[in-house]
mmCIF file of N, CA and C in Angstrom:
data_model
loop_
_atom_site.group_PDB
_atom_site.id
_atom_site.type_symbol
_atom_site.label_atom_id
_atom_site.label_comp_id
_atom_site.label_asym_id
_atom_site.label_seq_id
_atom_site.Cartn_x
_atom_site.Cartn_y
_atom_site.Cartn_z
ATOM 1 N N UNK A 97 0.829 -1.186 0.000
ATOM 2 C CA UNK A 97 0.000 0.000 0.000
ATOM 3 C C UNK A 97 0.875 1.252 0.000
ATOM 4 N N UNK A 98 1.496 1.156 0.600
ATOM 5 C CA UNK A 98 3.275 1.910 0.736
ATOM 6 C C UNK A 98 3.284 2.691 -0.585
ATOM 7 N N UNK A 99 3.949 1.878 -1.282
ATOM 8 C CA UNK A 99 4.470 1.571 -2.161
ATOM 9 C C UNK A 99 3.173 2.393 -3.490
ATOM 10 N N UNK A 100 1.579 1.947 -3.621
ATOM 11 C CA UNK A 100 0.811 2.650 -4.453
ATOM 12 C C UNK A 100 0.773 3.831 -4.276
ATOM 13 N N UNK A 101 0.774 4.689 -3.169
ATOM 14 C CA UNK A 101 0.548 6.075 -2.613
ATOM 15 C C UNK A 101 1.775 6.439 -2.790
ATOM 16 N N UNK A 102 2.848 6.089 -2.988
ATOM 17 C CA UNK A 102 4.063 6.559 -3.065
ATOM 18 C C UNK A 102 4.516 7.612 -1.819
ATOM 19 N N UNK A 103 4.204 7.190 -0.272
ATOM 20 C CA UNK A 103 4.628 7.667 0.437
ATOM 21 C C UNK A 103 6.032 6.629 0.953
ATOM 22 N N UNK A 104 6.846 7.379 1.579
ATOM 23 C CA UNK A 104 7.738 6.796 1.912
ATOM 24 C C UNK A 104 8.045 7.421 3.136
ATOM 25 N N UNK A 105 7.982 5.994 4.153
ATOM 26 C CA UNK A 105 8.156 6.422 5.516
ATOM 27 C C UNK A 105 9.560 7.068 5.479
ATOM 28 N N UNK A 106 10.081 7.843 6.717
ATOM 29 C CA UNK A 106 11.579 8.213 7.136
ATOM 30 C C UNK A 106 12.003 6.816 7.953
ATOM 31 N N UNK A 107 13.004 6.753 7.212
ATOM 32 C CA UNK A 107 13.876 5.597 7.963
ATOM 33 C C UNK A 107 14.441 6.135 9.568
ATOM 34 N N UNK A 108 14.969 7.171 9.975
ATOM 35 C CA UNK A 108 15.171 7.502 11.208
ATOM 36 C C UNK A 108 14.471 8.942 11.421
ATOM 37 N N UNK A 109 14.428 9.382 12.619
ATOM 38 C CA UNK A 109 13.226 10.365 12.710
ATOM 39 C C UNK A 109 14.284 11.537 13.184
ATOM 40 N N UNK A 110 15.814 11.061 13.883
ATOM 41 C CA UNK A 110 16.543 11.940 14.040
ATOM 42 C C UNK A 110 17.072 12.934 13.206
ATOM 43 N N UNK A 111 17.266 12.401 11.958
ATOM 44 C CA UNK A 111 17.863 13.538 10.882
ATOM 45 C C UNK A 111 16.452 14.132 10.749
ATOM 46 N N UNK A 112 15.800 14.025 10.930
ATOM 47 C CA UNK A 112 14.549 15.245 10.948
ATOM 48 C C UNK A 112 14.500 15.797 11.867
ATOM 49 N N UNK A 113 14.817 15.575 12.785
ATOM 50 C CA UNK A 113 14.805 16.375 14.481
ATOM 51 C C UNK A 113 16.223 17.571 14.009
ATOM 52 N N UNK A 114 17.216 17.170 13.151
ATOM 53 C CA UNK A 114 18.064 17.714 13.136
ATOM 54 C C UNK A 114 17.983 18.661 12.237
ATOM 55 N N UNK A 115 17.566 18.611 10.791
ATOM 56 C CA UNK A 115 16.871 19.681 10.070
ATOM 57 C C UNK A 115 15.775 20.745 10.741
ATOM 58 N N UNK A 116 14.716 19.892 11.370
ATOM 59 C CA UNK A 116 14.042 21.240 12.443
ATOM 60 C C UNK A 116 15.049 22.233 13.323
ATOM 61 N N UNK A 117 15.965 21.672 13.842
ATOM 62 C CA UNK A 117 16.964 22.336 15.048
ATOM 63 C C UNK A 117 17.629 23.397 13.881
ATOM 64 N N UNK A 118 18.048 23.070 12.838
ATOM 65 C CA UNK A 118 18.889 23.970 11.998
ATOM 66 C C UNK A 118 17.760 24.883 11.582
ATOM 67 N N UNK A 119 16.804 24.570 11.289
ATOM 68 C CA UNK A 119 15.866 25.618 10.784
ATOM 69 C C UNK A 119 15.367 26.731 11.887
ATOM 70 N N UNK A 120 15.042 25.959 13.301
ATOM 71 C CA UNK A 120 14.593 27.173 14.386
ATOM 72 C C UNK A 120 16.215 27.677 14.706
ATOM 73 N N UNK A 121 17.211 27.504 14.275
ATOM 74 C CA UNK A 121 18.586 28.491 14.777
ATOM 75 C C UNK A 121 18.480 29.821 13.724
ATOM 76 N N UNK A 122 18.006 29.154 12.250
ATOM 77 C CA UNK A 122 18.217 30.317 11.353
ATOM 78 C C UNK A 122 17.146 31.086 11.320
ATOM 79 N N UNK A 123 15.649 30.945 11.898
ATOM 80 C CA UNK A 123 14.614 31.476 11.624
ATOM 81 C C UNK A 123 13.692 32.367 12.897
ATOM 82 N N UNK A 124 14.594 31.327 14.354
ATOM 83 C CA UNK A 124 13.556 31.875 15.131
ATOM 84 C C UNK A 124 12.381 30.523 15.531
ATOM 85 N N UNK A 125 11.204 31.294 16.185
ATOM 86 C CA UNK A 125 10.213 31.166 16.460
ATOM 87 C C UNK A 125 9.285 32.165 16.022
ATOM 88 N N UNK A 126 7.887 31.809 16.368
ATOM 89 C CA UNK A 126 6.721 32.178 16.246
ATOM 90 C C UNK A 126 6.480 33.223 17.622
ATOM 91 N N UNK A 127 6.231 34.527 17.722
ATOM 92 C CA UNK A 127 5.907 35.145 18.116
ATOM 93 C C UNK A 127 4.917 34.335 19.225
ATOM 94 N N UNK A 128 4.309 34.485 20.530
ATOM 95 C CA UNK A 128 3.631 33.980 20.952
ATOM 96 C C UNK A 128 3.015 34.980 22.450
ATOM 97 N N UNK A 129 2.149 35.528 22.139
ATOM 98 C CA UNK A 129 1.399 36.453 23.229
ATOM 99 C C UNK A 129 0.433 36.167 23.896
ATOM 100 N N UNK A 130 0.922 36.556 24.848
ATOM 101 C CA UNK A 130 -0.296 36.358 26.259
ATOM 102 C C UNK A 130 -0.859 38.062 26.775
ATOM 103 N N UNK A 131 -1.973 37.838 27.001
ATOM 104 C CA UNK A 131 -2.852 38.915 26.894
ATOM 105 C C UNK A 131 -2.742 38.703 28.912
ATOM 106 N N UNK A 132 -2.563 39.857 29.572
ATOM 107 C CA UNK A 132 -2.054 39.103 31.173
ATOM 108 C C UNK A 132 -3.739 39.507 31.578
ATOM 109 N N UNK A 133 -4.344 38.629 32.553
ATOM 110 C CA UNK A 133 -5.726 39.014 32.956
ATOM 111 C C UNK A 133 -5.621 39.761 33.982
ATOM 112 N N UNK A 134 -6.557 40.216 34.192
ATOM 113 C CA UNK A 134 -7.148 41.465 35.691
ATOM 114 C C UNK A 134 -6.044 40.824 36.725
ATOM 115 N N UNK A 135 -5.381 41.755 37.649
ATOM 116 C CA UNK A 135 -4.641 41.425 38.549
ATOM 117 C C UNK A 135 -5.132 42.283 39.785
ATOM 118 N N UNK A 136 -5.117 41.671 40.315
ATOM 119 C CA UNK A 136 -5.878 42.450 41.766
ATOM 120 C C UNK A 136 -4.354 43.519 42.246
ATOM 121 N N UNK A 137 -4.415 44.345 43.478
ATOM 122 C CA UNK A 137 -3.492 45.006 43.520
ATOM 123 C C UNK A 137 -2.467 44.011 44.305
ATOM 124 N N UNK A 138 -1.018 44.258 44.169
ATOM 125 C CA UNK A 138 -0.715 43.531 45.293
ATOM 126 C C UNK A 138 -0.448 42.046 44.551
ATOM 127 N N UNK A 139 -1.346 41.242 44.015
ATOM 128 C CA UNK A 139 -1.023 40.042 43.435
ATOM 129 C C UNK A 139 -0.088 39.767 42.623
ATOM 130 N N UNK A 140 0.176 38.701 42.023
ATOM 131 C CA UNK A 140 0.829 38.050 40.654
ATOM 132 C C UNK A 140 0.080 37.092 39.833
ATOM 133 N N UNK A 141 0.398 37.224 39.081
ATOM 134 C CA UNK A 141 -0.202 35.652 37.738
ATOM 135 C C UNK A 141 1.282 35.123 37.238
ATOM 136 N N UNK A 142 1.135 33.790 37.160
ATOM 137 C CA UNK A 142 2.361 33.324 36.957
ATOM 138 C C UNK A 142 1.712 32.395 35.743
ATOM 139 N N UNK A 143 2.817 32.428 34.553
ATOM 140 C CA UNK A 143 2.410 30.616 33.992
ATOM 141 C C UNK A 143 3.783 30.427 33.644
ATOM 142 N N UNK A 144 3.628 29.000 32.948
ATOM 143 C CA UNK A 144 4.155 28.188 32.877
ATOM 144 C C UNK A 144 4.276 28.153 31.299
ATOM 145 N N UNK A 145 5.327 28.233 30.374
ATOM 146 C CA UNK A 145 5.553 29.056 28.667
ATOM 147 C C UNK A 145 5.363 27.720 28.130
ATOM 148 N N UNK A 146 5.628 26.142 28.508
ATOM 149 C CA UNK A 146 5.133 25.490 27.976
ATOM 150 C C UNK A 146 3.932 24.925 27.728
ATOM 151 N N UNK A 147 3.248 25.047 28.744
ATOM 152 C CA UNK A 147 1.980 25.099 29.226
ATOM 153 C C UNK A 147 0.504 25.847 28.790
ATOM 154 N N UNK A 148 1.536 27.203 28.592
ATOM 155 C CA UNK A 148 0.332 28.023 28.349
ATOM 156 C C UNK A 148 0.018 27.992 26.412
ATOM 157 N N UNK A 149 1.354 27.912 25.916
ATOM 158 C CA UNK A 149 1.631 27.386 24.715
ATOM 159 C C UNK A 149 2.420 26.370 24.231
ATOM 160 N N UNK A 150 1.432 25.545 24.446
ATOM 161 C CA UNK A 150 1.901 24.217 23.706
ATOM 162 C C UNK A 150 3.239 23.864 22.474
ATOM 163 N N UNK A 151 2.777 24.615 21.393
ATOM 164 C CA UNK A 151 3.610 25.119 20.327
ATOM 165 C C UNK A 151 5.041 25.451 20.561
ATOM 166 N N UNK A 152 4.750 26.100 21.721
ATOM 167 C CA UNK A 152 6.513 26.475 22.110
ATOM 168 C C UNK A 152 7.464 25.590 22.268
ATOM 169 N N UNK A 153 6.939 24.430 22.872
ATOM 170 C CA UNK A 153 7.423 23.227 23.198
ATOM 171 C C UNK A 153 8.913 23.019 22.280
ATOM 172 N N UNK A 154 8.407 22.658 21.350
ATOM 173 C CA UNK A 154 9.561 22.318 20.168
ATOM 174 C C UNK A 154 10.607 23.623 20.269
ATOM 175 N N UNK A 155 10.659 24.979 20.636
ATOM 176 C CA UNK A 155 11.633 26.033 20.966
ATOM 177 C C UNK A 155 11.988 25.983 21.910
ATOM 178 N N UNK A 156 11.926 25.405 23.065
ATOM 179 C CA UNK A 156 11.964 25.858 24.456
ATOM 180 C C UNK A 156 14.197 25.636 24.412
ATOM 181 N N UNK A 157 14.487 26.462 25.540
ATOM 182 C CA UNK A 157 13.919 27.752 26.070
ATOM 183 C C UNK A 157 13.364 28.651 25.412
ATOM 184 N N UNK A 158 12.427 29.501 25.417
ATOM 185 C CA UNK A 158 12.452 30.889 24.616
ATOM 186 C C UNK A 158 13.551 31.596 25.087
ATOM 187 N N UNK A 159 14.090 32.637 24.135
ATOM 188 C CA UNK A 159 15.082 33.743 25.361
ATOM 189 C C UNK A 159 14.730 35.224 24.557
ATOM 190 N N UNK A 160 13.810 35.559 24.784
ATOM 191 C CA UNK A 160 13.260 36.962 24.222
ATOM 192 C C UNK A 160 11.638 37.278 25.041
ATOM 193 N N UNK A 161 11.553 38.133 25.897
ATOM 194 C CA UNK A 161 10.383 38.535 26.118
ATOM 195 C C UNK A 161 10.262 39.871 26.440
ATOM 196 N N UNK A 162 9.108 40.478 25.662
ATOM 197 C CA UNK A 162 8.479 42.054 25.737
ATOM 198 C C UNK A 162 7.484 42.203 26.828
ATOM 199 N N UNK A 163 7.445 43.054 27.416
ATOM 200 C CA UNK A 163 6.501 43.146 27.915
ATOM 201 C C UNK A 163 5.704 44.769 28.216
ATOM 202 N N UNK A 164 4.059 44.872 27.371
ATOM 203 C CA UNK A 164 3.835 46.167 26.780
ATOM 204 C C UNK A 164 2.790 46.338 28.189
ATOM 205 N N UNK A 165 3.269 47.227 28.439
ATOM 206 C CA UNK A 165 2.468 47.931 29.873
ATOM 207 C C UNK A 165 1.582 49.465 29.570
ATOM 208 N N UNK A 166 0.298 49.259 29.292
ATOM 209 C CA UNK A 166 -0.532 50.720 28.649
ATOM 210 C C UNK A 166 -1.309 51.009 29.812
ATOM 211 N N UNK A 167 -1.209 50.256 30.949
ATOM 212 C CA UNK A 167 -2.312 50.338 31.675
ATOM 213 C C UNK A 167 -0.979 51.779 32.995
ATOM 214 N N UNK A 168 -2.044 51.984 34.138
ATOM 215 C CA UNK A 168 -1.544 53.129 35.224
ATOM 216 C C UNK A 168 -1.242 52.784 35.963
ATOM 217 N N UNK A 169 -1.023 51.450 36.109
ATOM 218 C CA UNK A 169 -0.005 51.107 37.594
ATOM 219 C C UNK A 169 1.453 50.279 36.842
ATOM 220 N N UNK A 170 2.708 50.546 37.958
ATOM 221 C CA UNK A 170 3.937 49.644 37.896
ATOM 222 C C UNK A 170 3.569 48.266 38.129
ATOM 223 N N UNK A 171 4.486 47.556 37.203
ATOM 224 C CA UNK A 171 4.650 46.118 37.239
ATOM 225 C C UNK A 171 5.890 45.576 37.393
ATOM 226 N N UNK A 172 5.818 44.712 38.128
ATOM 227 C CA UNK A 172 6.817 43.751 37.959
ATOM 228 C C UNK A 172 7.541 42.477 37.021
ATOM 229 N N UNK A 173 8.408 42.046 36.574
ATOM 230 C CA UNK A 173 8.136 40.963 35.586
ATOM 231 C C UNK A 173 9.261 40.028 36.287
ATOM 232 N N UNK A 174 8.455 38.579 36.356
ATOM 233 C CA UNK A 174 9.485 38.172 37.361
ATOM 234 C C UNK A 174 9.963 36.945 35.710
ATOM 235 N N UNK A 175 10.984 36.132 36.280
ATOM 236 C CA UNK A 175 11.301 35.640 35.096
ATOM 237 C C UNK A 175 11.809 34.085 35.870
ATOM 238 N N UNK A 176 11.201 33.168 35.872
ATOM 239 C CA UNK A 176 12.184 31.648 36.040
ATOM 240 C C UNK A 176 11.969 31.506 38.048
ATOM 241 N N UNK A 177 10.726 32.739 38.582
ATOM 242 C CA UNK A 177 10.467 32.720 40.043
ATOM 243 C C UNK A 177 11.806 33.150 40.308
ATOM 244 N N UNK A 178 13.009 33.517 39.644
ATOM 245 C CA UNK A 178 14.269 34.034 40.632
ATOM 246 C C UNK A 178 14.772 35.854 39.860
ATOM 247 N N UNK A 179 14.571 35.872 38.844
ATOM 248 C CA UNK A 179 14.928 37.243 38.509
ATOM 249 C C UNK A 179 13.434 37.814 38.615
ATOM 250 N N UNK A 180 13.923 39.402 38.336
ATOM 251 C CA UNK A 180 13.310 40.501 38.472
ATOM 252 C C UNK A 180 13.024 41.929 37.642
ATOM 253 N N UNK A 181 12.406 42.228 36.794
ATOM 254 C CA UNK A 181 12.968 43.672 36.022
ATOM 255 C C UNK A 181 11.179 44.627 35.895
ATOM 256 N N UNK A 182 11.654 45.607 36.693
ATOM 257 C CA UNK A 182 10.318 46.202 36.767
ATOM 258 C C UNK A 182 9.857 47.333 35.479
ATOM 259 N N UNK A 183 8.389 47.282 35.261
ATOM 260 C CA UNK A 183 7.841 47.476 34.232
ATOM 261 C C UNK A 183 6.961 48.997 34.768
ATOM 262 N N UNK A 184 7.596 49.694 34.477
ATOM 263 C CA UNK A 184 6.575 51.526 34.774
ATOM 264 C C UNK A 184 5.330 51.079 33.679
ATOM 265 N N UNK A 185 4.361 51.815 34.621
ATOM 266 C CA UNK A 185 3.079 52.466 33.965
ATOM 267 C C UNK A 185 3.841 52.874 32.503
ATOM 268 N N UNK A 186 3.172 52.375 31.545
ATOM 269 C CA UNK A 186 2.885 53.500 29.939
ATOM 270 C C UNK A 186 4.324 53.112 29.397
ATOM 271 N N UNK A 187 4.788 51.917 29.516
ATOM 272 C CA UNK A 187 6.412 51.608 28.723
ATOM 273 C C UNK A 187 6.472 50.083 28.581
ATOM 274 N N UNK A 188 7.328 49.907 27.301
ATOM 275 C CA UNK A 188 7.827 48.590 26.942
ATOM 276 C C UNK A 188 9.039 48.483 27.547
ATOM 277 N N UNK A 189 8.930 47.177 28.038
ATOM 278 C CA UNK A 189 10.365 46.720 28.503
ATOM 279 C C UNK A 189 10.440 45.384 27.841
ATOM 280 N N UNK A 190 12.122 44.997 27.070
ATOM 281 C CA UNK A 190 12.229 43.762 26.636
ATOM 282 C C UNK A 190 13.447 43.556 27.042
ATOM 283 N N UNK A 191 13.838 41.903 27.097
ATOM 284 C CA UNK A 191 14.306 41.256 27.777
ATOM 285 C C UNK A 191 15.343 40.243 26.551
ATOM 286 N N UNK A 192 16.478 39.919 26.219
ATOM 287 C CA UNK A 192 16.872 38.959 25.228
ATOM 288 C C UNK A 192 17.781 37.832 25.806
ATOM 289 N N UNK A 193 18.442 37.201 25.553
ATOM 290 C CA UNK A 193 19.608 36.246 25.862
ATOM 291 C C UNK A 193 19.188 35.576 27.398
ATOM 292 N N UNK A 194 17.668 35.422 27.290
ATOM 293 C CA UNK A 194 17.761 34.811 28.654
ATOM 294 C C UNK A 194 16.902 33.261 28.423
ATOM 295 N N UNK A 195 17.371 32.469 29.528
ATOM 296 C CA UNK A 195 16.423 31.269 29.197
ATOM 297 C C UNK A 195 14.601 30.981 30.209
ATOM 298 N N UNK A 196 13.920 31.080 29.368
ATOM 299 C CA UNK A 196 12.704 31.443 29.395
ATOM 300 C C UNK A 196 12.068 29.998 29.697
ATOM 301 N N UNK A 197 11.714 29.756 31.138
ATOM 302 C CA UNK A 197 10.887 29.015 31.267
ATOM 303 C C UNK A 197 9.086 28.978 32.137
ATOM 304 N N UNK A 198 9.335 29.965 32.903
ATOM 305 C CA UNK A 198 7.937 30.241 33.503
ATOM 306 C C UNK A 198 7.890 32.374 33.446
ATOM 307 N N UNK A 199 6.790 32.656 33.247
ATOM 308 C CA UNK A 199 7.388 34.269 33.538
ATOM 309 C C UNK A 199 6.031 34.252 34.606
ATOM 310 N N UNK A 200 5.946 35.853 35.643
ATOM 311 C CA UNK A 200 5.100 36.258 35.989
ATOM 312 C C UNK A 200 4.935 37.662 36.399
ATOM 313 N N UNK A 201 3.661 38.523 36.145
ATOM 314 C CA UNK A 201 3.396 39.841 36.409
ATOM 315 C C UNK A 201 2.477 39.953 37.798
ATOM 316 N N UNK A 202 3.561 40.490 38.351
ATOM 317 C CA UNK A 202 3.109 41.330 39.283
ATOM 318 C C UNK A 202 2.461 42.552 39.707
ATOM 319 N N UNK A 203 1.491 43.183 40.104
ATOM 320 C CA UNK A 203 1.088 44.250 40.657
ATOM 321 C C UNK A 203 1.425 44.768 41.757
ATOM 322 N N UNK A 204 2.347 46.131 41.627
ATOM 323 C CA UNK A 204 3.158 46.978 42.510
ATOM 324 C C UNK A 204 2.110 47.717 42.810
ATOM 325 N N UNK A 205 0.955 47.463 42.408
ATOM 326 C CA UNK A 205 -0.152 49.320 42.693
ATOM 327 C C UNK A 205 -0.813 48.513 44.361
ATOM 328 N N UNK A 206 -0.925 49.089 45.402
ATOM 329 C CA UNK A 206 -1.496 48.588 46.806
ATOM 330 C C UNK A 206 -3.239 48.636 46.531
ATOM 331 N N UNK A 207 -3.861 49.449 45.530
ATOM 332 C CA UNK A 207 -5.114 49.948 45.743
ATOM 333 C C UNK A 207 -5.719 49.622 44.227
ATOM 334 N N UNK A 208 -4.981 49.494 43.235
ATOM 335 C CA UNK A 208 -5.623 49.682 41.990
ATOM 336 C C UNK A 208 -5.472 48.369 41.117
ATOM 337 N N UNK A 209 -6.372 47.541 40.585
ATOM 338 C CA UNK A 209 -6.234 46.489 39.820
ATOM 339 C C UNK A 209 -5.748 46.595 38.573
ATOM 340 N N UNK A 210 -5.003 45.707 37.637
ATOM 341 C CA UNK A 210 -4.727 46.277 36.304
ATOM 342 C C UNK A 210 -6.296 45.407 35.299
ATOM 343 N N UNK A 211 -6.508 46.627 34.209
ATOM 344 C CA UNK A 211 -7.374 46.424 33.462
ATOM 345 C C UNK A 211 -7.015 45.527 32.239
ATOM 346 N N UNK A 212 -8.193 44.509 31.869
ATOM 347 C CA UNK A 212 -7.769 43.539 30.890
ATOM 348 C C UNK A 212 -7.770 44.299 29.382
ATOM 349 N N UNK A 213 -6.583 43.632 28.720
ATOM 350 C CA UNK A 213 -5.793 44.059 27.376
ATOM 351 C C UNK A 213 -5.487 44.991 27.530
ATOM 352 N N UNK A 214 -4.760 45.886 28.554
ATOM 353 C CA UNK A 214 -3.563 46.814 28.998
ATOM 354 C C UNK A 214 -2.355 46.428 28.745
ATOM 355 N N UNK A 215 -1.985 44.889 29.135
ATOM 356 C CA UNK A 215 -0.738 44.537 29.677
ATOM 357 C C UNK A 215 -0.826 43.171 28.786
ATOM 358 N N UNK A 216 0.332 43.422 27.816
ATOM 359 C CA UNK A 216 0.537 42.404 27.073
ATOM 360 C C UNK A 216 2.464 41.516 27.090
ATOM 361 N N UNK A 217 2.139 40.679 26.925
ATOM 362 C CA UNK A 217 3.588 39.841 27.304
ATOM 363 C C UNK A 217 3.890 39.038 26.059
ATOM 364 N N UNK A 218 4.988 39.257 25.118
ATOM 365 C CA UNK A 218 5.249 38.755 23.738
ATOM 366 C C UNK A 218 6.567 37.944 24.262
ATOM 367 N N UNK A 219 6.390 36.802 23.547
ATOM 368 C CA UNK A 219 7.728 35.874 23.998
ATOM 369 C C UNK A 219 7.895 35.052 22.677
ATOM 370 N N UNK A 220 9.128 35.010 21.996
ATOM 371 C CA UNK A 220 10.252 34.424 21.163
ATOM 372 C C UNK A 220 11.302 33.739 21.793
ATOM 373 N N UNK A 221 11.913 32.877 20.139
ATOM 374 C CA UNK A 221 13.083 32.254 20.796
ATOM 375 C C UNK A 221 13.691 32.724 19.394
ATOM 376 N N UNK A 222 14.529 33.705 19.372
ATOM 377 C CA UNK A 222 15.212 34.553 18.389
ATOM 378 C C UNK A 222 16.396 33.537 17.665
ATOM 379 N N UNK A 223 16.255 34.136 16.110
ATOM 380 C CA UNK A 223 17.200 33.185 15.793
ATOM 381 C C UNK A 223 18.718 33.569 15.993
ATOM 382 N N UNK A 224 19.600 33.024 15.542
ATOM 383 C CA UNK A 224 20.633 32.514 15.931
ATOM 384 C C UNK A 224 21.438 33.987 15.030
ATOM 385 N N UNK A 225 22.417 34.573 15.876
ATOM 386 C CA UNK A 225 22.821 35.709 15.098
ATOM 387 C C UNK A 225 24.703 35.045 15.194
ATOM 388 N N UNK A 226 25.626 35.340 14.168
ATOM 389 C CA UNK A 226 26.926 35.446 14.491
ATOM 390 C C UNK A 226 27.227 35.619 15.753
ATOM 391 N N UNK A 227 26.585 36.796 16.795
ATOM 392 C CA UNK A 227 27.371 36.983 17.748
ATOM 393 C C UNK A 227 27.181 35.730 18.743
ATOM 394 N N UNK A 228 25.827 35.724 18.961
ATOM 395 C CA UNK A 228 25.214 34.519 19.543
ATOM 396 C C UNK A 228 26.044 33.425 19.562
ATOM 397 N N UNK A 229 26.137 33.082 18.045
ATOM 398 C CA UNK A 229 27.538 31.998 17.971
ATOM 399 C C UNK A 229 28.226 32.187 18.167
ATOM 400 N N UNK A 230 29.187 33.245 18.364
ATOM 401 C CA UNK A 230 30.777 33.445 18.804
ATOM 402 C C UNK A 230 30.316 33.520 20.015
ATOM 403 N N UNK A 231 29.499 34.222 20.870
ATOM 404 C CA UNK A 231 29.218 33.707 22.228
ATOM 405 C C UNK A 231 29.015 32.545 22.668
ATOM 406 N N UNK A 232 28.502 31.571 22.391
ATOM 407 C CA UNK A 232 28.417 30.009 22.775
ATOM 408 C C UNK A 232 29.453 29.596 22.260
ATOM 409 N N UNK A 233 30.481 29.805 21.501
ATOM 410 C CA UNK A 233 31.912 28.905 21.154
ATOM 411 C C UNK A 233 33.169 29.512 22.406
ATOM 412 N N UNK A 234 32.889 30.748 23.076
ATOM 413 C CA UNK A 234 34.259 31.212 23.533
ATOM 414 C C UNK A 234 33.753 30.656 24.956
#
């Protein structure tokens, strides 16, 4: 039956694992945004980047994340539960060369909740630049 359809299985599945790997070094990833929901004051939302997008899976780590803050209170952006880089009211802050496995936003405001589709969080796994490579060889 093979053989009438003229499909032909792959004899090993690794040299395909290995053509994908060369292709996400030269290309990147897929953009992938999370819209952050209502945060009470004071709280956090945390997820989990494989989790929340499946898809990512095959990139992981990501090491690129934006994070667009339109709403009136400071945020926090925590990164992996151990780093930290805080996000002012009304500014983008982005983040590169890091390894991306859980992120979470915090609310610095004591009194004021953040409003939904204010606060948006864009995460990549950037492709592979010269320097990048001379950085991982030295």
């Amino acid at each position: 039956m093979i053989e009438r359809s003229r499909i032909i299985p792959r004899a090993d599945w690794r040299k395909t694992w290995l053509i994908r790997q060369e292709r996400i070094k030269k290309e990147g990833s897929e953009y992938f945004s999370w819209i952050v929901p209502v945060t009470a004051a004071a709280a956090r939302v945390t997820i989990e980047i494989a989790k929340q997008f499946p898809r990512a899976g095959k990139y992981m780590p990501l090491d690129f994340v934006e994070v667009s803050n339109n709403d009136d209170v400071d945020l926090t952006l925590t990164i992996n539960g151990a780093e930290t880089l805080p996000v002012p009211s009304g500014t983008i802050r982005s983040l590169d060369n890091a390894a991306l496995w859980q992120i979470g936003i915090t609310n610095n405001d004591a009194v004021t909740s953040t409003v939904l589709n204010r606060v948006t969080v864009t995460l990549r796994r950037q492709p592979m630049t010269i320097d990048k490579w001379a950085q991982r060889g030295a």
